[in-house]
Amino acid sequence: MAVSDQNFIRRGEPWVWVTASALATLTLLAVAFLVIILANAVGFYWPDDLVRWELSDGRVLLGEVVERDDASS
């Protein structure tokens, strides 16, 4: 090893680079984790298509269809 290489190691610069790369990796993983959570949660909290009903007494209802009954009585 040359003298400059020994000073480089003694000053601890390799550990600074290792720490910085670990911090960058963990930050990237945390951001990716949040993006995955948000992408999955948007479908749960975002409403489906809304339907508007006008009743015979003149009232108007607005909401999501959660269940259909196709049986005709």
Coordinates of N, CA, C and O in Angstrom, one line a residue:
M1 N 0.8 -1.2 0.0 CA 0.0 0.0 0.0 C 0.9 1.2 0.0 O 1.8 1.3 0.7
A2 N 0.5 2.2 -0.8 CA 1.2 3.4 -0.8 C 0.8 4.3 0.4 O -0.2 4.0 1.1
V3 N 1.6 5.3 0.7 CA 1.3 6.1 1.8 C 0.0 6.9 1.7 O -0.7 7.0 2.7
S4 N -0.4 7.3 0.5 CA -1.6 8.0 0.3 C -2.8 7.1 0.6 O -3.9 7.5 1.1
D5 N -2.7 5.8 0.3 CA -3.8 4.8 0.5 C -3.9 4.6 2.0 O -5.1 4.5 2.5
Q6 N -2.8 4.6 2.8 CA -2.9 4.4 4.2 C -3.6 5.6 4.9 O -4.4 5.5 5.8
N7 N -3.3 6.8 4.4 CA -3.9 8.0 5.0 C -5.4 8.0 4.6 O -6.2 8.4 5.5
F8 N -5.7 7.5 3.5 CA -7.1 7.5 3.1 C -7.9 6.6 4.0 O -9.0 6.9 4.5
I9 N -7.4 5.4 4.4 CA -8.0 4.5 5.3 C -8.0 5.0 6.7 O -9.0 4.9 7.4
R10 N -6.9 5.6 7.1 CA -6.8 6.1 8.5 C -7.8 7.3 8.8 O -8.3 7.4 9.9
R11 N -8.0 8.1 7.8 CA -8.9 9.2 8.0 C -10.4 8.7 8.0 O -11.2 9.5 8.4
G12 N -10.7 7.5 7.6 CA -12.0 7.0 7.7 C -12.9 7.3 6.6 O -14.1 7.1 6.6
E13 N -12.3 7.7 5.5 CA -13.1 8.1 4.3 C -13.9 6.9 3.7 O -15.0 7.1 3.3
P14 N -13.4 5.7 3.7 CA -14.2 4.6 3.2 C -15.5 4.4 4.0 O -16.6 4.1 3.4
W15 N -15.4 4.6 5.3 CA -16.6 4.5 6.1 C -17.6 5.6 5.9 O -18.9 5.3 6.0
V16 N -17.2 6.7 5.5 CA -18.1 7.8 5.2 C -18.9 7.4 3.9 O -20.1 7.6 3.8
W17 N -18.2 6.8 2.9 CA -18.8 6.4 1.7 C -19.8 5.2 2.0 O -20.9 5.2 1.4
V18 N -19.4 4.3 2.8 CA -20.3 3.2 3.2 C -21.5 3.7 3.8 O -22.6 3.3 3.5
T19 N -21.4 4.6 4.8 CA -22.5 5.2 5.5 C -23.4 6.0 4.5 O -24.6 5.9 4.6
A20 N -22.8 6.8 3.7 CA -23.6 7.5 2.7 C -24.4 6.6 1.8 O -25.6 6.9 1.5
S21 N -23.8 5.6 1.3 CA -24.5 4.7 0.4 C -25.6 3.9 1.1 O -26.6 3.7 0.5
A22 N -25.3 3.5 2.4 CA -26.4 2.9 3.1 C -27.6 3.8 3.4 O -28.7 3.4 3.3
L23 N -27.3 5.1 3.7 CA -28.3 6.0 3.9 C -29.1 6.3 2.6 O -30.4 6.3 2.6
A24 N -28.4 6.4 1.5 CA -29.1 6.5 0.2 C -30.0 5.3 -0.2 O -31.1 5.5 -0.6
T25 N -29.5 4.1 0.1 CA -30.3 2.9 -0.2 C -31.5 2.8 0.7 O -32.6 2.5 0.2
L26 N -31.4 3.1 2.0 CA -32.5 3.1 2.9 C -33.5 4.2 2.6 O -34.7 3.9 2.7
T27 N -33.1 5.3 2.2 CA -34.0 6.4 1.8 C -34.8 6.0 0.5 O -36.0 6.1 0.4
L28 N -34.1 5.4 -0.4 CA -34.8 4.9 -1.6 C -35.8 3.8 -1.3 O -36.9 3.8 -1.8
L29 N -35.4 2.9 -0.4 CA -36.3 1.8 0.0 C -37.6 2.4 0.7 O -38.7 1.9 0.5
A30 N -37.4 3.4 1.6 CA -38.5 4.0 2.3 C -39.4 4.7 1.3 O -40.6 4.6 1.5
V31 N -38.9 5.4 0.3 CA -39.7 6.1 -0.6 C -40.5 5.0 -1.5 O -41.7 5.2 -1.7
A32 N -39.8 4.0 -1.9 CA -40.5 2.9 -2.7 C -41.6 2.2 -1.8 O -42.7 1.9 -2.3
F33 N -41.3 2.0 -0.5 CA -42.3 1.4 0.4 C -43.6 2.3 0.5 O -44.7 1.9 0.4
L34 N -43.3 3.6 0.6 CA -44.5 4.6 0.7 C -45.3 4.6 -0.6 O -46.5 4.7 -0.6
V35 N -44.6 4.6 -1.7 CA -45.3 4.6 -3.0 C -46.1 3.3 -3.2 O -47.3 3.4 -3.7
I36 N -45.6 2.2 -2.8 CA -46.4 0.9 -2.9 C -47.6 1.0 -2.0 O -48.7 0.6 -2.4
I37 N -47.4 1.5 -0.8 CA -48.6 1.6 0.2 C -49.6 2.6 -0.4 O -50.8 2.3 -0.4
L38 N -49.2 3.7 -0.9 CA -50.1 4.7 -1.5 C -50.8 4.1 -2.7 O -52.0 4.4 -2.9
A39 N -50.1 3.4 -3.6 CA -50.7 2.9 -4.8 C -51.8 1.9 -4.4 O -52.9 1.8 -5.1
N40 N -51.6 1.1 -3.4 CA -52.6 0.1 -3.0 C -53.8 0.8 -2.2 O -54.9 0.3 -2.3
A41 N -53.5 1.8 -1.5 CA -54.5 2.5 -0.7 C -55.4 3.3 -1.5 O -56.6 3.5 -1.1
V42 N -55.0 3.9 -2.6 CA -55.8 4.7 -3.4 C -57.1 4.0 -3.9 O -58.2 4.5 -3.9
G43 N -56.9 2.7 -4.3 CA -58.0 2.0 -4.7 C -59.1 1.7 -3.6 O -60.2 1.6 -3.9
F44 N -58.6 1.7 -2.4 CA -59.5 1.5 -1.3 C -60.3 2.7 -0.9 O -61.5 2.7 -0.6
Y45 N -59.6 3.9 -0.9 CA -60.3 5.1 -0.5 C -60.9 5.9 -1.7 O -61.8 6.7 -1.4
W46 N -60.6 5.6 -2.9 CA -61.1 6.3 -4.0 C -62.5 5.7 -4.3 O -62.6 4.5 -4.5
P47 N -63.6 6.5 -4.4 CA -64.9 5.9 -4.7 C -65.0 5.4 -6.1 O -64.4 5.9 -7.0
D48 N -65.9 4.4 -6.2 CA -66.2 3.9 -7.6 C -67.1 4.9 -8.2 O -67.4 6.0 -7.7
D49 N -67.6 4.5 -9.4 CA -68.5 5.4 -10.1 C -69.8 5.7 -9.3 O -70.3 4.8 -8.6
L50 N -70.2 6.9 -9.2 CA -71.4 7.3 -8.5 C -72.6 7.2 -9.4 O -72.5 7.5 -10.6
V51 N -73.7 6.8 -8.8 CA -75.0 6.6 -9.6 C -76.0 7.6 -8.9 O -76.1 7.7 -7.7
R52 N -76.8 8.2 -9.8 CA -77.8 9.2 -9.3 C -79.2 8.5 -9.6 O -79.5 8.1 -10.7
W53 N -80.0 8.5 -8.5 CA -81.4 8.0 -8.6 C -82.4 9.1 -8.3 O -82.2 9.8 -7.4
E54 N -83.4 9.2 -9.2 CA -84.5 10.1 -8.9 C -85.7 9.2 -8.5 O -86.2 8.4 -9.3
L55 N -86.1 9.4 -7.3 CA -87.3 8.6 -6.7 C -88.6 9.2 -7.2 O -88.7 10.4 -7.7
S56 N -89.6 8.4 -7.1 CA -90.9 8.9 -7.5 C -91.5 10.1 -6.8 O -92.3 10.8 -7.3
D57 N -91.0 10.2 -5.5 CA -91.5 11.4 -4.7 C -90.7 12.6 -5.0 O -90.9 13.7 -4.3
G58 N -89.7 12.6 -5.9 CA -89.0 13.8 -6.3 C -87.6 13.9 -5.6 O -86.8 14.7 -6.0
R59 N -87.3 13.0 -4.7 CA -86.0 13.1 -4.0 C -84.9 12.5 -4.9 O -85.2 11.7 -5.8
V60 N -83.7 13.0 -4.8 CA -82.6 12.5 -5.6 C -81.6 11.9 -4.6 O -81.2 12.5 -3.6
L61 N -81.1 10.7 -5.0 CA -80.1 10.0 -4.2 C -78.8 9.9 -5.1 O -78.9 9.7 -6.3
L62 N -77.7 9.9 -4.4 CA -76.4 9.8 -5.1 C -75.6 8.9 -4.3 O -75.4 9.0 -3.0
G63 N -75.0 7.8 -4.9 CA -74.2 6.9 -4.1 C -73.5 5.9 -5.0 O -73.7 5.8 -6.2
E64 N -72.8 5.0 -4.4 CA -72.1 3.9 -5.0 C -73.0 2.6 -5.0 O -73.8 2.4 -4.1
V65 N -73.0 1.9 -6.1 CA -73.7 0.6 -6.1 C -72.8 -0.4 -5.4 O -71.6 -0.7 -5.8
V66 N -73.3 -1.0 -4.3 CA -72.5 -2.0 -3.6 C -73.0 -3.4 -3.8 O -72.3 -4.4 -3.5
E67 N -74.3 -3.5 -4.2 CA -74.9 -4.8 -4.4 C -76.0 -4.7 -5.4 O -76.8 -3.7 -5.4
R68 N -76.3 -5.7 -6.2 CA -77.4 -5.7 -7.2 C -78.2 -6.9 -6.9 O -77.7 -8.0 -6.7
D69 N -79.5 -6.7 -7.1 CA -80.4 -7.9 -7.0 C -81.1 -8.0 -8.4 O -81.9 -7.2 -8.8
D70 N -80.7 -9.0 -9.2 CA -81.2 -9.2 -10.5 C -82.5 -9.9 -10.6 O -83.1 -10.1 -11.6
A71 N -83.0 -10.4 -9.4 CA -84.2 -11.2 -9.4 C -85.4 -10.3 -9.6 O -85.6 -9.2 -9.0
S72 N -86.2 -10.6 -10.6 CA -87.4 -9.8 -10.9 C -88.6 -10.4 -10.3 O -88.9 -11.6 -10.5
S73 N -89.2 -9.7 -9.4 CA -90.4 -10.2 -8.7 C -91.7 -9.6 -9.2 O -91.8 -8.5 -9.5

